[in-house]
Tab-separated table of C-alpha atoms in Angstrom:
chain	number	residue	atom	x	y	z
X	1	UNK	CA	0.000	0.000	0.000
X	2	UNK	CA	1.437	3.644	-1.041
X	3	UNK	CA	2.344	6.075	1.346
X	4	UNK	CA	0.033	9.007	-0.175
X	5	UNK	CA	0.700	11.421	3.170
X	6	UNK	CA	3.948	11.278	2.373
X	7	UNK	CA	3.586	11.832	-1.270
X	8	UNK	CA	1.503	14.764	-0.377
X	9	UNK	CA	3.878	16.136	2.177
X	10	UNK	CA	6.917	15.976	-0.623
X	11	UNK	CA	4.720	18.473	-3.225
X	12	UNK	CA	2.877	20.473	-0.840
X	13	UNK	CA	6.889	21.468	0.581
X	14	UNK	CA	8.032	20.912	-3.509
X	15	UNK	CA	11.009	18.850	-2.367
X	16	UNK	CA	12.261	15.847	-4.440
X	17	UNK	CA	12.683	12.201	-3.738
X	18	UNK	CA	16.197	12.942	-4.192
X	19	UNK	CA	16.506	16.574	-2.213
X	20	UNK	CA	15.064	14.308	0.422
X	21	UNK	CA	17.131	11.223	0.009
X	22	UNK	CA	20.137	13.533	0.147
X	23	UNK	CA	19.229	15.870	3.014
X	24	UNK	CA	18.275	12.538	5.142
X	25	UNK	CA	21.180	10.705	3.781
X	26	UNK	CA	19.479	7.415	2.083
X	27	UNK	CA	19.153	6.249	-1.187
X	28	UNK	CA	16.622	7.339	-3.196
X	29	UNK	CA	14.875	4.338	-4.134
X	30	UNK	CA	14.798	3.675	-0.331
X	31	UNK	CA	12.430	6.558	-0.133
X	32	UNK	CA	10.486	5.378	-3.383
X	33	UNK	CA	9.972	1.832	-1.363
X	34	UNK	CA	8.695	4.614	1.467
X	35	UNK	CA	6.413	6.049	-0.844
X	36	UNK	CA	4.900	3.462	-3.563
X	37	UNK	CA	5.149	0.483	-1.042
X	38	UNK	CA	4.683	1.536	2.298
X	39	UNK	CA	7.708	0.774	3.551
X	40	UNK	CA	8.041	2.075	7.496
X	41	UNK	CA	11.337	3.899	7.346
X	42	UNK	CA	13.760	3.657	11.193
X	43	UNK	CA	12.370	6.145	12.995
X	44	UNK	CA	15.917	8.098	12.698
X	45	UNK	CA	14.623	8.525	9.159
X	46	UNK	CA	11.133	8.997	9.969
X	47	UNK	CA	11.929	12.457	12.269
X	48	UNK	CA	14.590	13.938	9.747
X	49	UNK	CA	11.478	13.431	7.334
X	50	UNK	CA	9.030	14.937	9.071
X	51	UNK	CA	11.773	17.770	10.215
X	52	UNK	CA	12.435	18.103	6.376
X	53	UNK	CA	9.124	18.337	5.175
X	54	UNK	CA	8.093	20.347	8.759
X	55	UNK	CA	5.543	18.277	9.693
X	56	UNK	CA	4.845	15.991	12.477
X	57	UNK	CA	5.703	12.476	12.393
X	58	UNK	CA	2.837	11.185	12.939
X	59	UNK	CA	0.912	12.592	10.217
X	60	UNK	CA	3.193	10.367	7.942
X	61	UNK	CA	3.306	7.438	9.749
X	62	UNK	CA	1.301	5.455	11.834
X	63	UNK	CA	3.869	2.960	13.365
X	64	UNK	CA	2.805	2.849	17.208
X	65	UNK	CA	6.416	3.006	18.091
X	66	UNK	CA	6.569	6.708	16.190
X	67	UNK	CA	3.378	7.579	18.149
X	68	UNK	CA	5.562	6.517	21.569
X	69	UNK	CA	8.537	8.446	20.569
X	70	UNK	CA	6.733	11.258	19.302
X	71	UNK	CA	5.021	11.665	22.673
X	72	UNK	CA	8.467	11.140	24.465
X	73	UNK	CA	9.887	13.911	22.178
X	74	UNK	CA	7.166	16.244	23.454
X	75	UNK	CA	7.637	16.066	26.760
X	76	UNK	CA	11.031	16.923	26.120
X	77	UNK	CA	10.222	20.154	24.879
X	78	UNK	CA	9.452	21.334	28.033
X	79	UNK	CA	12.548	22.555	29.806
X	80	UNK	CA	10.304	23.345	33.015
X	81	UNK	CA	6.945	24.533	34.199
X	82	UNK	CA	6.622	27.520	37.128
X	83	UNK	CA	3.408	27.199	38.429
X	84	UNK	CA	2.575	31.178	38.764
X	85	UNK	CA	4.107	33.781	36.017
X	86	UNK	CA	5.630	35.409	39.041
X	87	UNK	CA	7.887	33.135	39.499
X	88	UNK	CA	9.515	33.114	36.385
X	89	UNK	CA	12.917	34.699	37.015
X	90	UNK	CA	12.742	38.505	36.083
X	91	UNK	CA	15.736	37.788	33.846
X	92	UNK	CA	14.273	35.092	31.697
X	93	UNK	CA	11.973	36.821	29.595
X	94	UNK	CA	14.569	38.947	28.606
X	95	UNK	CA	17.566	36.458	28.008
X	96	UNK	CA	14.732	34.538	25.586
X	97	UNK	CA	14.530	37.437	23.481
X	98	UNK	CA	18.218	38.057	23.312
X	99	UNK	CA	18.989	34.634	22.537
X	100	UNK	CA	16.467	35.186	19.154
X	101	UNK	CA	18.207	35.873	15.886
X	102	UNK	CA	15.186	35.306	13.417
X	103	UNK	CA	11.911	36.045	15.042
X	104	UNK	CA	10.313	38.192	18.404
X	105	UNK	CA	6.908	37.137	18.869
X	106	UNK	CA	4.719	38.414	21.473
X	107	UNK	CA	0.639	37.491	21.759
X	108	UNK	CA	-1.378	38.994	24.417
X	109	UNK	CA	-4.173	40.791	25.344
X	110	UNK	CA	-1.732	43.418	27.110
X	111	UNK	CA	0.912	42.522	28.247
X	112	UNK	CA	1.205	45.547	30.169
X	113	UNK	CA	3.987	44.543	32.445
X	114	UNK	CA	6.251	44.064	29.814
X	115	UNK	CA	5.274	47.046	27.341
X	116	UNK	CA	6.307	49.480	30.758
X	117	UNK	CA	9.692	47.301	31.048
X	118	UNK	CA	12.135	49.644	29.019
X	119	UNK	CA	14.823	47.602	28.711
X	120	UNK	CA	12.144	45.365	27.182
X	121	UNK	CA	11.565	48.518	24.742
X	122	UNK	CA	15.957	48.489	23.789
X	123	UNK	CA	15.558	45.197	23.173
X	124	UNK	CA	12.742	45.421	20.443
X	125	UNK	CA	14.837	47.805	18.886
X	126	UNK	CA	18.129	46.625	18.540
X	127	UNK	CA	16.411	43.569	17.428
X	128	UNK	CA	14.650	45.481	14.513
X	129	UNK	CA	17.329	47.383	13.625
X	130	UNK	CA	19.270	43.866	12.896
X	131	UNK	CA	17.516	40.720	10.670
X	132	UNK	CA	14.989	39.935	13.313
X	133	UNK	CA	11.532	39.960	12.628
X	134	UNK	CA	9.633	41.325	15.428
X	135	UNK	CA	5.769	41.466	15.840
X	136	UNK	CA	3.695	42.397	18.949
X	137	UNK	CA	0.109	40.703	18.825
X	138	UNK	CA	-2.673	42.988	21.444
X	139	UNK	CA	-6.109	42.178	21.898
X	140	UNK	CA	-8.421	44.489	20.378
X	141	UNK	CA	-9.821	46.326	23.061
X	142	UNK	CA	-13.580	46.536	21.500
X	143	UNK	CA	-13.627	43.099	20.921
X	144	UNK	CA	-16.174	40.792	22.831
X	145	UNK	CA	-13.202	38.513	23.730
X	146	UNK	CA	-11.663	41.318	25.564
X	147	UNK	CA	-14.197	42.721	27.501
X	148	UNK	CA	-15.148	38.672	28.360
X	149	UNK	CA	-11.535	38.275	29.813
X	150	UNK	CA	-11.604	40.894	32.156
X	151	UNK	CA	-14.588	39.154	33.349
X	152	UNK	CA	-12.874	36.092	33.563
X	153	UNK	CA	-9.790	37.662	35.727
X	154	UNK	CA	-12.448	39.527	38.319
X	155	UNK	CA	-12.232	42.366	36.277
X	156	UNK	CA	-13.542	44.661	34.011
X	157	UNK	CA	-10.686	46.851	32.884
X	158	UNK	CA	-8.823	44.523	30.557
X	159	UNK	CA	-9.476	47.472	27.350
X	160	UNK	CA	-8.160	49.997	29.561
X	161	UNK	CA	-4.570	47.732	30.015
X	162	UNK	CA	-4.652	47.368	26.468
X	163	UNK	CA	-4.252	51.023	25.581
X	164	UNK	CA	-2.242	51.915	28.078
X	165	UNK	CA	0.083	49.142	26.674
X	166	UNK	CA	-0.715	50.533	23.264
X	167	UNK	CA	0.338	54.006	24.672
X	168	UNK	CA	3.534	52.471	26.089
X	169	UNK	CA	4.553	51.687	22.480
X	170	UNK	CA	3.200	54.120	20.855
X	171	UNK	CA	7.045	55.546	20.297
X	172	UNK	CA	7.887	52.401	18.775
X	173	UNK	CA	4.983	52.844	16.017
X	174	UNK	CA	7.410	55.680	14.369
X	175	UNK	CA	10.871	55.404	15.425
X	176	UNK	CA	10.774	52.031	14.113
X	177	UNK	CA	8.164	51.148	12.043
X	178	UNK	CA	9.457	47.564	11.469
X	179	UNK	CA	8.045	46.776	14.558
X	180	UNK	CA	4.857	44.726	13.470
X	181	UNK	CA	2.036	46.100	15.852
X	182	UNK	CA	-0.659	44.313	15.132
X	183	UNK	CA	-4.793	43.828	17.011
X	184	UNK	CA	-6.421	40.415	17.272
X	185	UNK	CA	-10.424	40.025	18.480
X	186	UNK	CA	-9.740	36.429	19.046
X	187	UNK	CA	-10.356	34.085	22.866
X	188	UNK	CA	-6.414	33.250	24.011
X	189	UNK	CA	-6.103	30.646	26.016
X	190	UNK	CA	-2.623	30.944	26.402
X	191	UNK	CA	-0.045	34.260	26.204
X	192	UNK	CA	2.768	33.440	23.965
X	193	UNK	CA	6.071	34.797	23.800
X	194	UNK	CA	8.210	33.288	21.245
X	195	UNK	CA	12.025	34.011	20.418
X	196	UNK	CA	13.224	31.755	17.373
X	197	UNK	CA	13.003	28.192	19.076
X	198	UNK	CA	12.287	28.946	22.386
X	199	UNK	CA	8.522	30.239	23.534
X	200	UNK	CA	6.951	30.461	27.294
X	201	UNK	CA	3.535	29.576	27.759
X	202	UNK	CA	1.956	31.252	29.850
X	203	UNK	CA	-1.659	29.503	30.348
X	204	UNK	CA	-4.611	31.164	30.952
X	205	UNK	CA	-7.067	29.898	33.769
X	206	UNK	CA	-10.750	31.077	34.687
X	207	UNK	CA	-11.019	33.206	37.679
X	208	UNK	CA	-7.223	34.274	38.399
X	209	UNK	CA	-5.102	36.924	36.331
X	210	UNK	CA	-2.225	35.696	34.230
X	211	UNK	CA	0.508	36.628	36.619
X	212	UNK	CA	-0.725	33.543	38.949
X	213	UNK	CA	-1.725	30.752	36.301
X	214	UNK	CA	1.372	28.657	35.164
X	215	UNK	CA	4.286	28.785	32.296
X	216	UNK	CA	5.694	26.784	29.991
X	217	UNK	CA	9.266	26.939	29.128
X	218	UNK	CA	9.338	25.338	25.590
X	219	UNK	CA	12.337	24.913	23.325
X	220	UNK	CA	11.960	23.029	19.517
X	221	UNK	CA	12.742	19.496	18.978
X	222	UNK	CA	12.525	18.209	15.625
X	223	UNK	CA	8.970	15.899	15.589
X	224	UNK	CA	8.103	16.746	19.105
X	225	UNK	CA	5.003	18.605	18.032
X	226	UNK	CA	4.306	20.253	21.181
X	227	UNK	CA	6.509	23.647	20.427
X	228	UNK	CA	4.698	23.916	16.781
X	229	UNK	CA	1.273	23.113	18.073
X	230	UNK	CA	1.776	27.115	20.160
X	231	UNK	CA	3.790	27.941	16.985
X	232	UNK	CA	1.095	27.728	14.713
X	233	UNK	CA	-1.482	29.557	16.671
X	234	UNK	CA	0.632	32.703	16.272
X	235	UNK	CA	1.202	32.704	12.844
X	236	UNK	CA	-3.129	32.067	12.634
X	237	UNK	CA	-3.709	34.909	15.098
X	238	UNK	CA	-1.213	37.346	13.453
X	239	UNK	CA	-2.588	36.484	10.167
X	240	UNK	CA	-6.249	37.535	10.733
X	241	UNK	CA	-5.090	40.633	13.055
X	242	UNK	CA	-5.440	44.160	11.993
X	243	UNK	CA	-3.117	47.075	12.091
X	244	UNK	CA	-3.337	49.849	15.144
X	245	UNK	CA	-5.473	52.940	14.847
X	246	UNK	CA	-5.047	56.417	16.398
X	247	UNK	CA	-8.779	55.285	18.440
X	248	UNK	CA	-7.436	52.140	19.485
X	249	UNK	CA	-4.268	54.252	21.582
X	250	UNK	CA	-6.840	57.236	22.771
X	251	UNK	CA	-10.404	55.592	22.963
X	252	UNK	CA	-11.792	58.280	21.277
């Protein structure tokens, strides 16, 4: 039986039998057996595939013992869980971002604590002003899903953080306008704050504000699947957010 998951992962990427043959170091036809017969590659092979074609493992393979590894591989994506945000070192956040050489991601609803953190602010821009891409994701604060969450924390103020985080930045939106500055209207159920391969978590639970519900410390393992899963919800979220107005700083 063919392997048509793995045919479709090698167009939908456009990479060759033989680009991946050569970048996983196997003979070609050993890949053709992969695809045309079935044939259940080592699972060495199977996570350089999936790395290759950036996909998880398991969506090309069904071999229990991928499944196993695949959860195993997760869990060691997680270089530690603090079970409030304020117990996160002060430093951390920080020495995440200036570890990142490719991307600065940061998706809130405010985030107000670290838009009035101005070393926070030196850092965006020194990071801007290099090859980093850097994008800032706030919730919109006319949305439904805002004025829900401040509910949710005991609260009904969460618009009011968002503009005074918005205000915070505001210097940013001009003296460097690489800075992406985006709104999104949509329910988080987690705060993300991503620096290349490295992201904390920081989970949102009913009831309590963010600075007591726990983080994640993530880093990227090829075919662990946990670091993508958070991954991907950024690039969703920044992809259906919209650009910051004059009446989304002021209110008026």
């Amino acid at each position: 039986m063919s392997n048509e998951r793995l045919r479709s992962a090698l167009l939908a990427q456009g990479v060759t039998v033989q680009e991946l043959a050569d970048s996983i170091e196997v003979n070609p036809k050993t890949v053709e057996r992969w695809i045309t017969q079935g044939k259940v590659p080592y699972r060495r092979h199977q996570y350089a595939t999936a790395a290759k074609l950036n996909v998880d493992v398991t969506t090309l393979w069904d071999d229990s013992r991928a499944v196993a590894t695949s959860a195993d591989l997760s869990k060691a994506e997680i270089v530690t869980i603090y079970p409030h945000r304020h117990m996160v070192p002060n430093t951390l956040w920080r020495e995440i971002y200036e570890r990142a050489a490719s991307r600065v991601d940061v998706l809130v609803y405010s985030g107000l604590w670290l838009s009035e953190d101005p070393l926070f602010h030196d850092l965006l821009k020194r990071k801007a002003e290099g090859a980093t891409q850097v994008r800032i994701l706030l919730g919109d604060p006319d949305c439904e899903a805002v004025r829900q969450r401040g509910i949710d924390e005991g609260h009904r103020i969460m618009d009011g953080k968002i503009r005074n985080a918005l205000v915070n930045y505001r210097p940013l939106f001009t003296s460097h306008p690489d800075i992406g500055f985006r709104l999104h209207d949509g329910t988080l159920y987690n705060s993300l704050f991503r620096s290349d391969d490295e992201m904390l978590v920081n989970t949102h639970v009913y009831g309590i504000g963010a600075y007591m519900a726990p983080v994640l410390h993530l880093r990227r393992l090829p075919g662990g699947g946990l670091f993508d899963t958070y991954a991907n919800s950024i690039e969703q979220t920044w992809g259906s957010a919209r650009p910051v107005s004059d009446h989304d700083v002021t209110g008026a």
